Amino acid sequence: MEPLEFGKFIVQFITWFWDRFIFFTECNQGQAVIKKRFGYPIKWRTKPRIYWKWPFMDMFDKVDMRKKYAQFNAHSFYDKEQKNDAIIPYNILIDFQVEYQIINPLVIYEASGYMEGEDIALSYVNNIIHSELSKLIQDKKEDLSYNEILLCLDKIVETLRIERISKDKEVEYDDKFLKQNRESIDLEDCISINEIVITSFDKNISLRTTI
């Protein structure tokens, strides 16, 4: 074994041993701590404090529950009626900023359809909004107006905005939480889209050519 590979192995082993041997962890403001027993999550809390566990039996995962902001653009949509998957030639460009937030930290275990290491919350928000705007553009085409975009985005927020579970009520969800499994996680129940702001809307940009 090469010295570098041996060094990585030692670091990984120490990290693996430490994660299992340590009997407590600290939850900071804006975090959620998930306790897993034999690899299966049994409860989660967001109140900043020290949380305890049984060494080797239990492990902790931490999730960032703070509000996040992302800038997206939506353009060059595909027309379903075109068999060659050509990009529809509409001079439409929509840029928008999204405020979103993880509400249920179990979302980190939902890996179906996502690549390893991918930001599931960010990809979910991106896919949802682009899908709805794509439908709107294909329906309205060059007649698309600013107000129609606003109505579309407001409807997304109205449908997918979720109130956070208060710290005092988290204990009430333990029984329901224990019945959860990774296959039953619904992303719509885990991620809240709080606000979408249009930062740019242009129907007169130059046509782009693609190969």
CSV table of C-alpha atoms in Angstrom, one decimal:
chain,number,residue,atom,x,y,z
A,1,MET,CA,0.0,0.0,0.0
A,2,GLU,CA,1.3,3.4,-1.0
A,3,PRO,CA,2.1,5.8,1.9
A,4,LEU,CA,-0.6,8.3,0.7
A,5,GLU,CA,-3.2,5.6,0.5
A,6,PHE,CA,-2.2,4.2,3.9
A,7,GLY,CA,-2.5,7.7,5.4
A,8,LYS,CA,-6.0,8.1,4.0
A,9,PHE,CA,-6.9,4.7,5.4
A,10,ILE,CA,-5.7,5.7,8.8
A,11,VAL,CA,-7.7,9.0,8.7
A,12,GLN,CA,-10.8,7.2,7.5
A,13,PHE,CA,-10.5,4.6,10.3
A,14,ILE,CA,-10.0,7.2,13.0
A,15,THR,CA,-13.0,9.1,11.7
A,16,TRP,CA,-15.1,5.9,11.5
A,17,PHE,CA,-14.1,5.0,15.1
A,18,TRP,CA,-14.6,8.4,16.5
A,19,ASP,CA,-18.1,8.8,15.0
A,20,ARG,CA,-19.1,5.6,16.7
A,21,PHE,CA,-17.3,6.0,20.0
A,22,ILE,CA,-18.3,9.5,20.8
A,23,PHE,CA,-21.4,9.6,23.0
A,24,PHE,CA,-22.7,13.1,22.4
A,25,THR,CA,-22.9,15.9,19.8
A,26,GLU,CA,-23.9,19.6,19.8
A,27,CYS,CA,-26.7,20.9,17.8
A,28,ASN,CA,-26.1,24.6,16.8
A,29,GLN,CA,-28.7,27.2,15.9
A,30,GLY,CA,-30.1,26.5,12.4
A,31,GLN,CA,-29.2,22.8,12.5
A,32,ALA,CA,-31.1,19.5,12.9
A,33,VAL,CA,-29.5,16.5,14.6
A,34,ILE,CA,-30.8,13.1,13.4
A,35,LYS,CA,-30.0,10.1,15.7
A,36,LYS,CA,-29.6,6.8,13.9
A,37,ARG,CA,-29.6,3.5,15.7
A,38,PHE,CA,-28.0,0.6,13.8
A,39,GLY,CA,-28.1,2.8,10.7
A,40,TYR,CA,-31.8,3.7,10.9
A,41,PRO,CA,-33.0,7.2,12.0
A,42,ILE,CA,-35.1,7.1,15.1
A,43,LYS,CA,-35.6,10.8,16.0
A,44,TRP,CA,-34.5,14.3,15.1
A,45,ARG,CA,-34.3,17.6,17.0
A,46,THR,CA,-33.5,21.3,16.1
A,47,LYS,CA,-33.2,22.8,19.6
A,48,PRO,CA,-29.6,24.0,20.2
A,49,ARG,CA,-28.2,21.9,23.0
A,50,ILE,CA,-26.1,18.7,23.6
A,51,TYR,CA,-27.6,15.4,22.5
A,52,TRP,CA,-26.5,12.0,23.8
A,53,LYS,CA,-26.3,8.6,22.3
A,54,TRP,CA,-25.1,5.1,23.0
A,55,PRO,CA,-21.6,4.5,21.6
A,56,PHE,CA,-21.4,2.2,18.5
A,57,MET,CA,-25.2,1.6,18.6
A,58,ASP,CA,-26.1,5.2,17.6
A,59,MET,CA,-24.7,7.7,15.2
A,60,PHE,CA,-25.6,11.4,14.4
A,61,ASP,CA,-26.3,13.1,11.1
A,62,LYS,CA,-26.5,16.9,11.0
A,63,VAL,CA,-28.6,18.9,8.5
A,64,ASP,CA,-28.6,22.6,7.7
A,65,MET,CA,-32.2,23.9,8.3
A,66,ARG,CA,-31.5,27.6,7.6
A,67,LYS,CA,-33.2,29.5,4.8
A,68,LYS,CA,-31.1,29.4,1.6
A,69,TYR,CA,-31.1,31.5,-1.6
A,70,ALA,CA,-30.3,30.5,-5.1
A,71,GLN,CA,-30.3,32.3,-8.5
A,72,PHE,CA,-31.6,30.4,-11.5
A,73,ASN,CA,-32.3,31.1,-15.1
A,74,ALA,CA,-34.9,29.5,-17.3
A,75,HIS,CA,-34.5,29.5,-21.1
A,76,SER,CA,-34.1,27.3,-24.2
A,77,PHE,CA,-37.1,25.0,-23.5
A,78,TYR,CA,-37.8,21.9,-25.5
A,79,ASP,CA,-41.0,21.7,-27.5
A,80,LYS,CA,-42.7,18.3,-27.0
A,81,GLU,CA,-44.2,18.4,-30.5
A,82,GLN,CA,-40.8,18.4,-32.1
A,83,LYS,CA,-39.5,14.9,-32.7
A,84,ASN,CA,-35.8,15.9,-33.0
A,85,ASP,CA,-35.7,17.5,-29.6
A,86,ALA,CA,-34.8,20.9,-31.1
A,87,ILE,CA,-34.8,23.9,-28.9
A,88,ILE,CA,-37.9,26.0,-29.4
A,89,PRO,CA,-36.9,29.3,-31.1
A,90,TYR,CA,-38.5,31.8,-28.6
A,91,ASN,CA,-36.5,34.8,-27.5
A,92,ILE,CA,-37.6,34.3,-23.9
A,93,LEU,CA,-35.3,34.6,-20.9
A,94,ILE,CA,-36.5,34.4,-17.3
A,95,ASP,CA,-34.1,34.8,-14.3
A,96,PHE,CA,-35.3,34.3,-10.8
A,97,GLN,CA,-34.2,34.1,-7.2
A,98,VAL,CA,-35.6,31.5,-4.9
A,99,GLU,CA,-35.8,31.3,-1.1
A,100,TYR,CA,-36.1,27.7,0.1
A,101,GLN,CA,-35.6,25.7,3.3
A,102,ILE,CA,-35.4,22.1,4.4
A,103,ILE,CA,-38.3,21.5,6.8
A,104,ASN,CA,-37.8,17.7,7.4
A,105,PRO,CA,-34.1,16.7,7.6
A,106,LEU,CA,-35.0,13.1,6.5
A,107,VAL,CA,-34.7,14.5,3.0
A,108,ILE,CA,-31.0,13.7,3.1
A,109,TYR,CA,-31.8,10.0,2.9
A,110,GLU,CA,-33.9,10.4,-0.3
A,111,ALA,CA,-31.4,9.5,-2.9
A,112,SER,CA,-33.7,8.1,-5.6
A,113,GLY,CA,-33.0,9.7,-8.9
A,114,TYR,CA,-30.2,11.8,-7.6
A,115,MET,CA,-26.4,11.5,-8.1
A,116,GLU,CA,-24.1,10.8,-5.2
A,117,GLY,CA,-23.1,14.1,-3.5
A,118,GLU,CA,-25.9,16.1,-5.3
A,119,ASP,CA,-27.7,18.8,-3.3
A,120,ILE,CA,-31.1,17.2,-3.3
A,121,ALA,CA,-33.0,20.3,-2.0
A,122,LEU,CA,-31.4,22.6,-4.6
A,123,SER,CA,-32.0,20.2,-7.4
A,124,TYR,CA,-35.6,19.7,-6.3
A,125,VAL,CA,-36.3,23.4,-6.3
A,126,ASN,CA,-34.6,23.9,-9.6
A,127,ASN,CA,-36.5,21.0,-11.3
A,128,ILE,CA,-39.9,22.0,-10.0
A,129,ILE,CA,-39.7,25.7,-11.1
A,130,HIS,CA,-38.2,24.9,-14.5
A,131,SER,CA,-40.8,22.3,-15.2
A,132,GLU,CA,-43.7,24.7,-14.4
A,133,LEU,CA,-42.1,27.6,-16.4
A,134,SER,CA,-41.5,25.2,-19.3
A,135,LYS,CA,-45.2,24.3,-19.4
A,136,LEU,CA,-46.2,27.9,-19.3
A,137,ILE,CA,-43.8,29.0,-22.1
A,138,GLN,CA,-44.9,26.1,-24.4
A,139,ASP,CA,-48.5,27.0,-23.8
A,140,LYS,CA,-48.3,30.8,-24.2
A,141,LYS,CA,-45.3,31.0,-26.5
A,142,GLU,CA,-44.6,34.6,-27.8
A,143,ASP,CA,-47.8,35.8,-26.0
A,144,LEU,CA,-46.3,35.1,-22.6
A,145,SER,CA,-46.7,38.1,-20.3
A,146,TYR,CA,-44.9,39.2,-17.1
A,147,ASN,CA,-48.2,38.8,-15.1
A,148,GLU,CA,-48.6,35.3,-16.3
A,149,ILE,CA,-45.2,34.4,-15.0
A,150,LEU,CA,-46.0,36.0,-11.7
A,151,LEU,CA,-49.2,34.0,-11.3
A,152,CYS,CA,-47.3,30.8,-12.2
A,153,LEU,CA,-44.6,31.4,-9.6
A,154,ASP,CA,-47.1,32.6,-6.9
A,155,LYS,CA,-49.0,29.3,-7.4
A,156,ILE,CA,-45.8,27.3,-6.9
A,157,VAL,CA,-45.1,29.1,-3.6
A,158,GLU,CA,-48.7,28.8,-2.5
A,159,THR,CA,-48.6,25.0,-3.1
A,160,LEU,CA,-45.1,24.2,-1.9
A,161,ARG,CA,-44.6,26.6,1.0
A,162,ILE,CA,-44.6,24.7,4.3
A,163,GLU,CA,-44.6,26.0,7.9
A,164,ARG,CA,-41.7,24.7,10.1
A,165,ILE,CA,-42.5,22.4,12.9
A,166,SER,CA,-41.9,24.2,16.2
A,167,LYS,CA,-39.3,22.9,18.5
A,168,ASP,CA,-41.9,22.3,21.2
A,169,LYS,CA,-43.9,20.0,18.9
A,170,GLU,CA,-41.1,17.9,17.6
A,171,VAL,CA,-41.6,15.3,20.3
A,172,GLU,CA,-45.2,14.8,19.2
A,173,TYR,CA,-43.9,13.6,15.8
A,174,ASP,CA,-41.7,10.9,17.2
A,175,ASP,CA,-44.3,8.1,16.8
A,176,LYS,CA,-45.0,9.1,13.2
A,177,PHE,CA,-41.2,9.5,12.6
A,178,LEU,CA,-40.5,5.9,13.8
A,179,LYS,CA,-43.0,4.6,11.2
A,180,GLN,CA,-41.2,6.5,8.4
A,181,ASN,CA,-38.8,4.7,6.1
A,182,ARG,CA,-36.6,6.0,3.3
A,183,GLU,CA,-39.0,4.8,0.6
A,184,SER,CA,-41.9,6.8,2.0
A,185,ILE,CA,-40.2,10.2,2.1
A,186,ASP,CA,-42.0,12.8,-0.1
A,187,LEU,CA,-39.8,15.7,-1.1
A,188,GLU,CA,-42.8,18.0,-1.1
A,189,ASP,CA,-43.2,17.4,2.7
A,190,CYS,CA,-39.5,18.0,3.3
A,191,ILE,CA,-38.6,21.2,1.4
A,192,SER,CA,-40.4,24.5,1.5
A,193,ILE,CA,-40.3,27.0,-1.3
A,194,ASN,CA,-40.9,30.3,0.5
A,195,GLU,CA,-40.5,32.9,-2.2
A,196,ILE,CA,-39.6,33.3,-5.9
A,197,VAL,CA,-38.6,36.7,-7.2
A,198,ILE,CA,-38.2,37.4,-10.9
A,199,THR,CA,-34.9,39.3,-11.5
A,200,SER,CA,-35.1,39.4,-15.3
A,201,PHE,CA,-37.7,38.8,-18.0
A,202,ASP,CA,-36.8,39.4,-21.7
A,203,LYS,CA,-38.6,38.3,-24.8
A,204,ASN,CA,-36.3,40.1,-27.2
A,205,ILE,CA,-32.9,38.5,-26.7
A,206,SER,CA,-30.9,37.4,-29.7
A,207,LEU,CA,-31.5,33.9,-31.0
A,208,ARG,CA,-28.7,31.4,-30.1
A,209,THR,CA,-27.6,28.6,-32.3
A,210,THR,CA,-26.9,25.1,-30.9
A,211,ILE,CA,-25.3,22.1,-32.5
